[in-house]
Amino acid sequence: MELFLVIFGLCILALLVVAVKNTKLIARLTAELRQREQIIDRQQQENLALLSRVDRQGQENTALQNRVDALSKYQTIIDAEAHARELNAQAESVFAQSKIAAAVELHEAKRMAKEELITSEMEMASARATASRIVENANKRAEEIAGNAYSAMNRAKEFADTAKAMKNIIEGYGDAYIVPTYNLLDDLAEEFSFTEAGQKLKAAREMSRWMVKAGRAATCDYAESNRRDTAIRFVIDAFNGKVDSILSRNKADNHGKLEQEIRDAFALVNHNGTAFRNARITDEYLTSRLEELKWAATTRVLKEQDREEQRQLREQIREEEKARREFERAIKDAAKEEDTIKKAMDKVLQQAANANDAQRVEFEAKLRELELKLQAAEEKNQRALSMAQQTRTGHVYVISNIGSFGEEGRSQGTSATPDVRCCHVYPIQTLEYR
């Protein structure tokens, strides 16, 4: 019986212990449940706040999208204007380059033609000299082979030439042998016939020829006509040979020296002509040939001035082309800067769309800064475009010798500078390219 009571007491004690543990567990679980309910309440409140912020952000995004849509219609206009300006600049650049290239090619073609003419003349002279040497060598070889027979044949030709010379002496050579020959001075007179100096040179040359044909270049005291004509032709031929040689050395800075040489030749020829009954060159003919020298020197100065003016004009065209390229580069740089700023603005707008209030304020400030930079870049681009247009505004000039292509022919080119320092480059018409 006592054992049963002890067991019963132990069971009751065990139940009490279990009950106490269960009570503590229930209390702890209840506390945890209350904490979880509080956490859930806080999360629900945060969710409500987030939903409210999402609603406000959606409204702000809608407003920003409306603003972007409103500004997007102007983006096409800006791009179209920039593209049009770029196409216009490219077209004008090609036009100016073609003008300059045409002028330079024309001048180069003239220069090459003159060089080829000189080269061909030198080649012809060399060929003639070579042919003479070949004939001479062949004659020597033939003489060695044929001996006296070939020498006799040559003597027959010599006799024929002597008879012909005697006939010319008896009958006279005519005026063609003693008229001053057509040489480089006549080319110079033709080239500058549009100037007073060229016309004067041409007139002086014609006067000298006319005086010879009219018998006013020289005189002689022989009574017999044939002897007088022979002596006159002799002194004229001697004087013209010396004068033509002197005139061939004509330059812009040796007029005084050549004039004295002509006067000395005049004195020597007249002195030697005293053996032929005072055969002499007239003072009138001396004056005419000195006039040739005077106007040849003047025309030579004009030619050198024209060459220098052409060089200055080509240099000026190169400088203007360099300035044009610099302005075009400035326009491209400004357009590139505009494009960079626009891309940066687009990026800022995209970032602002996903930003919170604090970040959006920062992005809006950055956007205003970019708008100011864009405005400055557009103004810079406009200034560069304006300067380029001013550079393209200029005159059309004659850039080759007037008369080089005939009386009515002109070779023209363009220059952006309204002021021309060359005295033989005349503005024809003002053109402004837009």
Short mmCIF file of C-alpha atoms in Angstrom, two decimals:
data_model
loop_
_atom_site.label_atom_id
_atom_site.label_comp_id
_atom_site.label_asym_id
_atom_site.label_seq_id
_atom_site.Cartn_x
_atom_site.Cartn_y
_atom_site.Cartn_z
CA MET A 1 0.00 0.00 0.00
CA GLU A 2 2.80 2.39 0.83
CA LEU A 3 4.54 1.49 -2.40
CA PHE A 4 1.44 2.34 -4.33
CA LEU A 5 1.25 5.73 -2.65
CA VAL A 6 4.88 6.44 -3.43
CA ILE A 7 4.34 5.60 -7.10
CA PHE A 8 1.21 7.69 -7.22
CA GLY A 9 3.05 10.66 -5.66
CA LEU A 10 5.86 10.34 -8.20
CA CYS A 11 3.36 10.35 -11.03
CA ILE A 12 1.69 13.45 -9.70
CA LEU A 13 5.09 15.14 -9.35
CA ALA A 14 6.00 14.22 -12.89
CA LEU A 15 2.71 15.61 -14.15
CA LEU A 16 3.31 18.84 -12.28
CA VAL A 17 6.77 19.17 -13.78
CA VAL A 18 5.38 18.60 -17.28
CA ALA A 19 2.58 21.07 -16.66
CA VAL A 20 5.07 23.73 -15.53
CA LYS A 21 7.21 23.14 -18.63
CA ASN A 22 4.18 23.32 -20.90
CA THR A 23 3.10 26.55 -19.25
CA LYS A 24 6.51 28.12 -19.86
CA LEU A 25 6.54 26.88 -23.46
CA ILE A 26 3.09 28.31 -24.08
CA ALA A 27 4.16 31.64 -22.60
CA ARG A 28 7.29 31.75 -24.76
CA LEU A 29 5.36 30.81 -27.92
CA THR A 30 2.75 33.43 -27.14
CA ALA A 31 5.45 36.09 -26.81
CA GLU A 32 7.01 35.06 -30.11
CA LEU A 33 3.60 35.16 -31.78
CA ARG A 34 3.03 38.70 -30.54
CA GLN A 35 6.49 39.75 -31.89
CA ARG A 36 5.74 38.25 -35.28
CA GLU A 37 2.40 40.03 -35.40
CA GLN A 38 4.19 43.31 -34.68
CA ILE A 39 6.74 42.64 -37.46
CA ILE A 40 3.91 41.85 -39.86
CA ASP A 41 2.17 45.10 -38.92
CA ARG A 42 5.37 47.10 -39.54
CA GLN A 43 5.92 45.40 -42.91
CA GLN A 44 2.34 46.15 -43.91
CA GLN A 45 2.87 49.80 -43.03
CA GLU A 46 6.13 49.88 -45.03
CA ASN A 47 4.37 48.24 -47.96
CA LEU A 48 1.66 50.89 -47.84
CA ALA A 49 4.35 53.62 -47.81
CA LEU A 50 6.15 52.01 -50.73
CA LEU A 51 2.91 51.74 -52.69
CA SER A 52 2.31 55.43 -52.05
CA ARG A 53 5.82 56.31 -53.25
CA VAL A 54 5.39 54.10 -56.33
CA ASP A 55 2.19 55.97 -57.15
CA ARG A 56 3.92 59.34 -56.78
CA GLN A 57 6.93 58.13 -58.85
CA GLY A 58 4.57 56.93 -61.58
CA GLN A 59 2.91 60.34 -61.69
CA GLU A 60 6.33 62.03 -61.88
CA ASN A 61 7.46 59.63 -64.62
CA THR A 62 4.32 60.42 -66.56
CA ALA A 63 5.04 64.16 -66.24
CA LEU A 64 8.66 63.69 -67.34
CA GLN A 65 7.58 61.55 -70.30
CA ASN A 66 5.12 64.24 -71.33
CA ARG A 67 7.94 66.79 -71.16
CA VAL A 68 10.24 64.56 -73.24
CA ASP A 69 7.46 64.02 -75.78
CA ALA A 70 6.95 67.78 -75.97
CA LEU A 71 10.67 68.39 -76.59
CA SER A 72 11.22 65.46 -78.96
CA LYS A 73 9.57 67.25 -81.89
CA TYR A 74 12.31 69.89 -81.76
CA GLN A 75 15.09 67.28 -81.82
CA THR A 76 14.37 66.43 -85.46
CA ILE A 77 14.45 70.07 -86.44
CA ILE A 78 17.86 70.62 -84.81
CA ASP A 79 19.30 67.49 -86.45
CA ALA A 80 17.87 68.43 -89.86
CA GLU A 81 19.29 71.95 -89.68
CA ALA A 82 22.71 70.65 -88.65
CA HIS A 83 22.62 68.08 -91.47
CA ALA A 84 21.61 70.74 -93.98
CA ARG A 85 24.41 73.02 -92.82
CA GLU A 86 26.89 70.18 -93.13
CA LEU A 87 25.72 69.28 -96.66
CA ASN A 88 25.85 72.94 -97.68
CA ALA A 89 29.37 73.30 -96.30
CA GLN A 90 30.49 70.15 -98.12
CA ALA A 91 29.02 71.35 -101.43
CA GLU A 92 30.64 74.76 -101.11
CA SER A 93 33.95 73.16 -100.20
CA VAL A 94 33.87 70.94 -103.29
CA PHE A 95 32.94 73.94 -105.46
CA ALA A 96 35.77 76.11 -104.11
CA GLN A 97 38.29 73.28 -104.40
CA SER A 98 37.26 72.59 -108.02
CA LYS A 99 37.66 76.28 -108.90
CA ILE A 100 41.12 76.46 -107.35
CA ALA A 101 42.16 73.13 -108.88
CA ALA A 102 40.98 74.26 -112.33
CA ALA A 103 42.96 77.51 -112.09
CA VAL A 104 46.11 75.74 -110.88
CA GLU A 105 45.80 73.02 -113.55
CA LEU A 106 45.36 75.64 -116.28
CA HIS A 107 48.44 77.55 -115.15
CA GLU A 108 50.41 74.30 -114.84
CA ALA A 109 49.31 73.24 -118.34
CA LYS A 110 50.56 76.53 -119.81
CA ARG A 111 53.88 76.16 -117.99
CA MET A 112 54.30 72.57 -119.14
CA ALA A 113 53.42 73.56 -122.73
CA LYS A 114 56.13 76.23 -122.72
CA GLU A 115 58.64 73.81 -121.22
CA GLU A 116 57.78 71.19 -123.84
CA LEU A 117 58.19 73.76 -126.61
CA ILE A 118 61.62 74.76 -125.31
CA THR A 119 62.57 71.10 -124.90
CA SER A 120 61.44 70.27 -128.44
CA GLU A 121 63.45 73.18 -129.84
CA MET A 122 66.52 72.03 -127.95
CA GLU A 123 65.98 68.48 -129.21
CA MET A 124 65.64 69.75 -132.78
CA ALA A 125 68.86 71.75 -132.44
CA SER A 126 70.60 68.71 -131.03
CA ALA A 127 69.22 66.58 -133.86
CA ARG A 128 70.43 69.07 -136.44
CA ALA A 129 73.88 69.12 -134.84
CA THR A 130 73.93 65.33 -134.78
CA ALA A 131 72.85 65.20 -138.42
CA SER A 132 75.58 67.66 -139.36
CA ARG A 133 78.17 65.55 -137.60
CA ILE A 134 76.90 62.42 -139.33
CA VAL A 135 77.01 64.10 -142.74
CA GLU A 136 80.49 65.48 -142.04
CA ASN A 137 81.75 62.09 -140.95
CA ALA A 138 80.16 60.48 -143.99
CA ASN A 139 81.78 63.05 -146.25
CA LYS A 140 85.16 62.43 -144.70
CA ARG A 141 84.68 58.71 -145.09
CA ALA A 142 83.55 59.11 -148.69
CA GLU A 143 86.50 61.36 -149.44
CA GLU A 144 88.83 58.78 -147.99
CA ILE A 145 87.24 56.10 -150.14
CA ALA A 146 86.68 57.98 -153.36
CA GLY A 147 89.75 60.17 -153.14
CA ASN A 148 90.09 62.82 -155.80
CA ALA A 149 86.81 61.95 -157.51
CA TYR A 150 84.78 62.94 -154.47
CA SER A 151 86.90 66.07 -153.94
CA ALA A 152 86.24 67.12 -157.53
CA MET A 153 82.50 66.62 -157.01
CA ASN A 154 82.62 68.80 -153.90
CA ARG A 155 84.60 71.43 -155.76
CA ALA A 156 81.84 71.47 -158.37
CA LYS A 157 79.31 72.26 -155.66
CA GLU A 158 81.69 74.89 -154.29
CA PHE A 159 81.93 76.48 -157.73
CA ALA A 160 78.14 76.47 -158.00
CA ASP A 161 77.79 78.12 -154.58
CA THR A 162 80.37 80.74 -155.55
CA ALA A 163 78.53 81.51 -158.77
CA LYS A 164 75.28 81.86 -156.85
CA ALA A 165 76.96 84.19 -154.32
CA MET A 166 78.36 86.35 -157.13
CA LYS A 167 74.91 86.51 -158.70
CA ASN A 168 73.42 87.63 -155.37
CA ILE A 169 76.11 90.30 -155.06
CA ILE A 170 75.43 91.56 -158.57
CA GLU A 171 71.61 91.41 -158.41
CA GLY A 172 71.27 92.21 -154.71
CA TYR A 173 69.87 90.21 -151.82
CA GLY A 174 66.75 92.25 -151.30
CA ASP A 175 65.47 93.61 -148.03
CA ALA A 176 64.69 90.20 -146.51
CA TYR A 177 68.35 89.59 -145.61
CA ILE A 178 68.83 92.75 -143.57
CA VAL A 179 65.48 93.25 -141.79
CA PRO A 180 65.78 92.56 -138.00
CA THR A 181 64.76 88.97 -137.44
CA TYR A 182 61.67 87.78 -135.56
CA ASN A 183 62.92 86.70 -132.14
CA LEU A 184 61.95 86.47 -128.49
CA LEU A 185 61.26 90.20 -128.28
CA ASP A 186 58.37 89.77 -130.72
CA ASP A 187 57.01 86.97 -128.52
CA LEU A 188 57.33 89.25 -125.51
CA ALA A 189 55.53 92.06 -127.36
CA GLU A 190 52.69 89.71 -128.33
CA GLU A 191 52.38 88.33 -124.81
CA PHE A 192 52.03 91.82 -123.29
CA SER A 193 50.23 93.46 -126.21
CA PHE A 194 47.40 94.36 -123.81
CA THR A 195 49.74 96.79 -121.98
CA GLU A 196 51.06 100.11 -123.21
CA ALA A 197 54.65 98.83 -122.94
CA GLY A 198 53.85 95.80 -125.08
CA GLN A 199 52.16 97.96 -127.71
CA LYS A 200 55.09 100.38 -127.72
CA LEU A 201 57.56 97.50 -128.09
CA LYS A 202 55.57 96.05 -130.96
CA ALA A 203 55.39 99.46 -132.64
CA ALA A 204 59.14 100.00 -132.20
CA ARG A 205 59.89 96.63 -133.80
CA GLU A 206 57.62 97.40 -136.73
CA MET A 207 59.22 100.84 -137.11
CA SER A 208 62.72 99.32 -137.31
CA ARG A 209 61.61 96.90 -140.02
CA TRP A 210 59.86 99.63 -141.95
CA MET A 211 62.91 101.93 -141.83
CA VAL A 212 65.09 99.18 -143.34
CA LYS A 213 62.60 98.52 -146.13
CA ALA A 214 62.17 102.26 -146.74
CA GLY A 215 65.93 102.84 -147.00
CA ARG A 216 66.10 105.08 -143.95
CA ALA A 217 68.23 102.81 -141.74
CA ALA A 218 71.61 103.62 -143.34
CA THR A 219 73.22 105.81 -145.99
CA CYS A 220 76.38 105.84 -148.13
CA ASP A 221 78.29 108.27 -150.40
CA TYR A 222 78.84 105.83 -153.30
CA ALA A 223 77.51 107.24 -156.54
CA GLU A 224 76.96 103.86 -158.18
CA SER A 225 73.69 102.26 -157.09
CA ASN A 226 74.92 98.66 -156.70
CA ARG A 227 77.97 99.63 -154.65
CA ARG A 228 75.89 101.95 -152.48
CA ASP A 229 73.22 99.30 -151.85
CA THR A 230 75.87 96.67 -151.06
CA ALA A 231 77.65 98.96 -148.58
CA ILE A 232 74.35 99.93 -146.94
CA ARG A 233 73.31 96.29 -146.57
CA PHE A 234 76.73 95.49 -145.14
CA VAL A 235 76.57 98.09 -142.34
CA ILE A 236 72.89 97.34 -141.59
CA ASP A 237 73.60 93.62 -141.35
CA ALA A 238 76.60 94.24 -139.08
CA PHE A 239 74.70 96.67 -136.85
CA ASN A 240 71.54 94.53 -136.59
CA GLY A 241 73.61 91.45 -135.76
CA LYS A 242 75.22 93.22 -132.82
CA VAL A 243 71.95 94.85 -131.67
CA ASP A 244 69.95 91.61 -131.85
CA SER A 245 72.64 89.88 -129.80
CA ILE A 246 72.52 92.71 -127.25
CA LEU A 247 68.71 92.69 -127.05
CA SER A 248 68.71 88.93 -126.44
CA ARG A 249 70.44 89.65 -123.10
CA ASN A 250 67.77 92.13 -122.07
CA LYS A 251 66.76 92.02 -118.38
CA ALA A 252 64.87 94.29 -116.04
CA ASP A 253 68.02 95.69 -114.42
CA ASN A 254 70.59 96.06 -117.23
CA HIS A 255 68.96 98.67 -119.49
CA GLY A 256 71.73 101.26 -119.04
CA LYS A 257 74.52 98.82 -119.84
CA LEU A 258 72.80 97.48 -122.97
CA GLU A 259 72.01 100.99 -124.19
CA GLN A 260 75.70 101.88 -124.01
CA GLU A 261 76.59 98.66 -125.86
CA ILE A 262 74.20 99.60 -128.68
CA ARG A 263 75.69 103.09 -128.90
CA ASP A 264 79.20 101.58 -128.98
CA ALA A 265 78.13 99.19 -131.76
CA PHE A 266 76.70 102.17 -133.64
CA ALA A 267 80.03 104.03 -133.34
CA LEU A 268 82.16 101.00 -134.36
CA VAL A 269 80.01 100.07 -137.38
CA ASN A 270 80.02 103.65 -138.62
CA HIS A 271 83.78 103.84 -138.10
CA ASN A 272 84.36 100.66 -140.11
CA GLY A 273 81.95 101.91 -142.76
CA THR A 274 84.21 104.86 -143.61
CA ALA A 275 86.20 102.48 -145.85
CA PHE A 276 83.08 102.09 -148.00
CA ARG A 277 82.59 105.76 -148.84
CA ASN A 278 81.28 106.61 -145.41
CA ALA A 279 78.62 103.88 -145.21
CA ARG A 280 76.89 104.52 -141.90
CA ILE A 281 73.81 103.84 -139.75
CA THR A 282 71.49 106.83 -139.43
CA ASP A 283 70.77 108.47 -136.08
CA GLU A 284 67.08 107.90 -136.72
CA TYR A 285 67.58 104.13 -136.99
CA LEU A 286 69.74 104.14 -133.84
CA THR A 287 66.92 105.93 -132.00
CA SER A 288 64.41 103.34 -133.23
CA ARG A 289 66.50 100.43 -131.97
CA LEU A 290 67.08 102.18 -128.64
CA GLU A 291 63.29 102.51 -128.36
CA GLU A 292 63.09 98.74 -128.77
CA LEU A 293 65.52 98.33 -125.89
CA LYS A 294 63.61 100.80 -123.72
CA TRP A 295 60.21 99.17 -124.15
CA ALA A 296 61.69 95.66 -124.02
CA ALA A 297 63.15 96.48 -120.59
CA THR A 298 59.82 97.96 -119.47
CA THR A 299 57.90 94.93 -120.69
CA ARG A 300 60.40 92.63 -119.00
CA VAL A 301 59.74 94.46 -115.71
CA LEU A 302 56.00 93.95 -116.22
CA LYS A 303 56.56 90.26 -116.90
CA GLU A 304 58.55 89.84 -113.69
CA GLN A 305 55.91 91.80 -111.78
CA ASP A 306 53.20 89.61 -113.28
CA ARG A 307 55.12 86.47 -112.28
CA GLU A 308 55.47 87.80 -108.72
CA GLU A 309 51.79 88.73 -108.61
CA GLN A 310 50.83 85.25 -109.77
CA ARG A 311 53.00 83.79 -107.01
CA GLN A 312 51.38 86.07 -104.41
CA LEU A 313 47.91 85.17 -105.67
CA ARG A 314 48.65 81.44 -105.45
CA GLU A 315 49.97 81.98 -101.92
CA GLN A 316 46.83 83.94 -101.05
CA ILE A 317 44.62 81.17 -102.42
CA ARG A 318 46.54 78.61 -100.34
CA GLU A 319 46.10 80.76 -97.21
CA GLU A 320 42.37 81.13 -97.85
CA GLU A 321 42.03 77.39 -98.41
CA LYS A 322 43.85 76.78 -95.13
CA ALA A 323 41.49 79.19 -93.32
CA ARG A 324 38.48 77.48 -94.92
CA ARG A 325 39.67 74.08 -93.72
CA GLU A 326 40.17 75.46 -90.20
CA PHE A 327 36.64 76.89 -90.15
CA GLU A 328 35.18 73.62 -91.40
CA ARG A 329 37.10 71.76 -88.72
CA ALA A 330 35.72 74.20 -86.10
CA ILE A 331 32.18 73.57 -87.39
CA LYS A 332 32.67 69.80 -87.18
CA ASP A 333 34.12 70.08 -83.67
CA ALA A 334 31.19 72.25 -82.54
CA ALA A 335 28.69 69.80 -84.05
CA LYS A 336 30.46 66.92 -82.34
CA GLU A 337 30.35 68.80 -79.03
CA GLU A 338 26.60 69.41 -79.49
CA ASP A 339 26.03 65.73 -80.18
CA THR A 340 28.01 64.74 -77.07
CA ILE A 341 26.00 67.12 -74.88
CA LYS A 342 22.70 65.85 -76.30
CA LYS A 343 23.69 62.27 -75.57
CA ALA A 344 24.64 63.28 -72.02
CA MET A 345 21.22 64.97 -71.60
CA ASP A 346 19.44 61.84 -72.81
CA LYS A 347 21.42 59.77 -70.32
CA VAL A 348 20.56 62.19 -67.47
CA LEU A 349 16.85 62.04 -68.39
CA GLN A 350 16.95 58.25 -68.30
CA GLN A 351 18.68 58.28 -64.92
CA ALA A 352 16.23 60.85 -63.54
CA ALA A 353 13.32 58.63 -64.50
CA ASN A 354 14.54 55.95 -62.08
CA ALA A 355 15.83 58.24 -59.31
CA ASN A 356 14.33 59.24 -55.96
CA ASP A 357 13.52 62.79 -54.91
CA ALA A 358 17.03 63.70 -53.76
CA GLN A 359 18.66 62.19 -56.81
CA ARG A 360 16.12 63.78 -59.13
CA VAL A 361 17.00 67.24 -57.81
CA GLU A 362 20.65 66.53 -58.53
CA PHE A 363 19.82 65.27 -62.03
CA GLU A 364 17.67 68.31 -62.76
CA ALA A 365 20.57 70.60 -61.78
CA LYS A 366 22.87 68.59 -64.00
CA LEU A 367 20.33 68.79 -66.81
CA ARG A 368 20.18 72.59 -66.53
CA GLU A 369 23.98 72.71 -66.65
CA LEU A 370 23.97 70.58 -69.80
CA GLU A 371 21.33 72.82 -71.37
CA LEU A 372 23.59 75.82 -70.79
CA LYS A 373 26.52 73.95 -72.33
CA LEU A 374 24.35 72.97 -75.29
CA GLN A 375 23.34 76.59 -75.82
CA ALA A 376 27.01 77.67 -75.69
CA ALA A 377 27.96 74.94 -78.17
CA GLU A 378 25.18 76.00 -80.55
CA GLU A 379 26.35 79.61 -80.37
CA LYS A 380 29.93 78.48 -81.03
CA ASN A 381 28.77 76.45 -84.01
CA GLN A 382 26.83 79.43 -85.34
CA ARG A 383 29.86 81.71 -85.01
CA ALA A 384 32.06 79.21 -86.84
CA LEU A 385 29.45 78.85 -89.59
CA SER A 386 29.17 82.63 -89.91
CA MET A 387 32.96 83.01 -90.17
CA ALA A 388 33.09 80.26 -92.79
CA GLN A 389 30.38 82.00 -94.82
CA GLN A 390 32.29 85.28 -94.60
CA THR A 391 35.42 83.49 -95.77
CA ARG A 392 33.55 82.17 -98.80
CA THR A 393 32.34 85.67 -99.69
CA GLY A 394 34.79 87.22 -102.14
CA HIS A 395 35.58 88.26 -105.70
CA VAL A 396 36.24 86.60 -109.01
CA TYR A 397 39.68 87.53 -110.33
CA VAL A 398 41.61 87.20 -113.56
CA ILE A 399 44.55 85.03 -112.55
CA SER A 400 46.36 84.76 -115.88
CA ASN A 401 47.83 87.30 -118.28
CA ILE A 402 45.08 89.16 -120.10
CA GLY A 403 45.40 88.23 -123.74
CA SER A 404 47.03 84.87 -123.10
CA PHE A 405 43.98 83.14 -124.62
CA GLY A 406 43.13 85.74 -127.26
CA GLU A 407 41.56 89.16 -127.01
CA GLU A 408 38.28 87.81 -125.66
CA GLY A 409 39.67 84.91 -123.62
CA ARG A 410 40.09 85.07 -119.86
CA SER A 411 41.14 82.55 -117.25
CA GLN A 412 39.32 83.19 -113.96
CA GLY A 413 39.48 81.97 -110.37
CA THR A 414 37.99 82.84 -106.98
CA SER A 415 39.41 84.55 -103.93
CA ALA A 416 37.72 85.08 -100.56
CA THR A 417 39.65 88.26 -99.85
CA PRO A 418 37.87 91.42 -101.08
CA ASP A 419 41.18 93.29 -101.23
CA VAL A 420 43.64 92.41 -103.99
CA ARG A 421 47.16 93.82 -103.87
CA CYS A 422 48.13 92.75 -107.39
CA CYS A 423 48.06 95.51 -109.98
CA HIS A 424 47.31 93.16 -112.92
CA VAL A 425 44.65 91.04 -111.22
CA TYR A 426 41.34 92.75 -111.79
CA PRO A 427 38.07 92.02 -109.91
CA ILE A 428 35.31 91.23 -112.39
CA GLN A 429 32.26 90.48 -110.27
CA THR A 430 31.47 90.03 -106.58
CA LEU A 431 29.95 86.65 -105.71
CA GLU A 432 28.65 85.56 -102.32
CA TYR A 433 28.09 81.86 -101.73
CA ARG A 434 25.33 80.83 -99.38
#
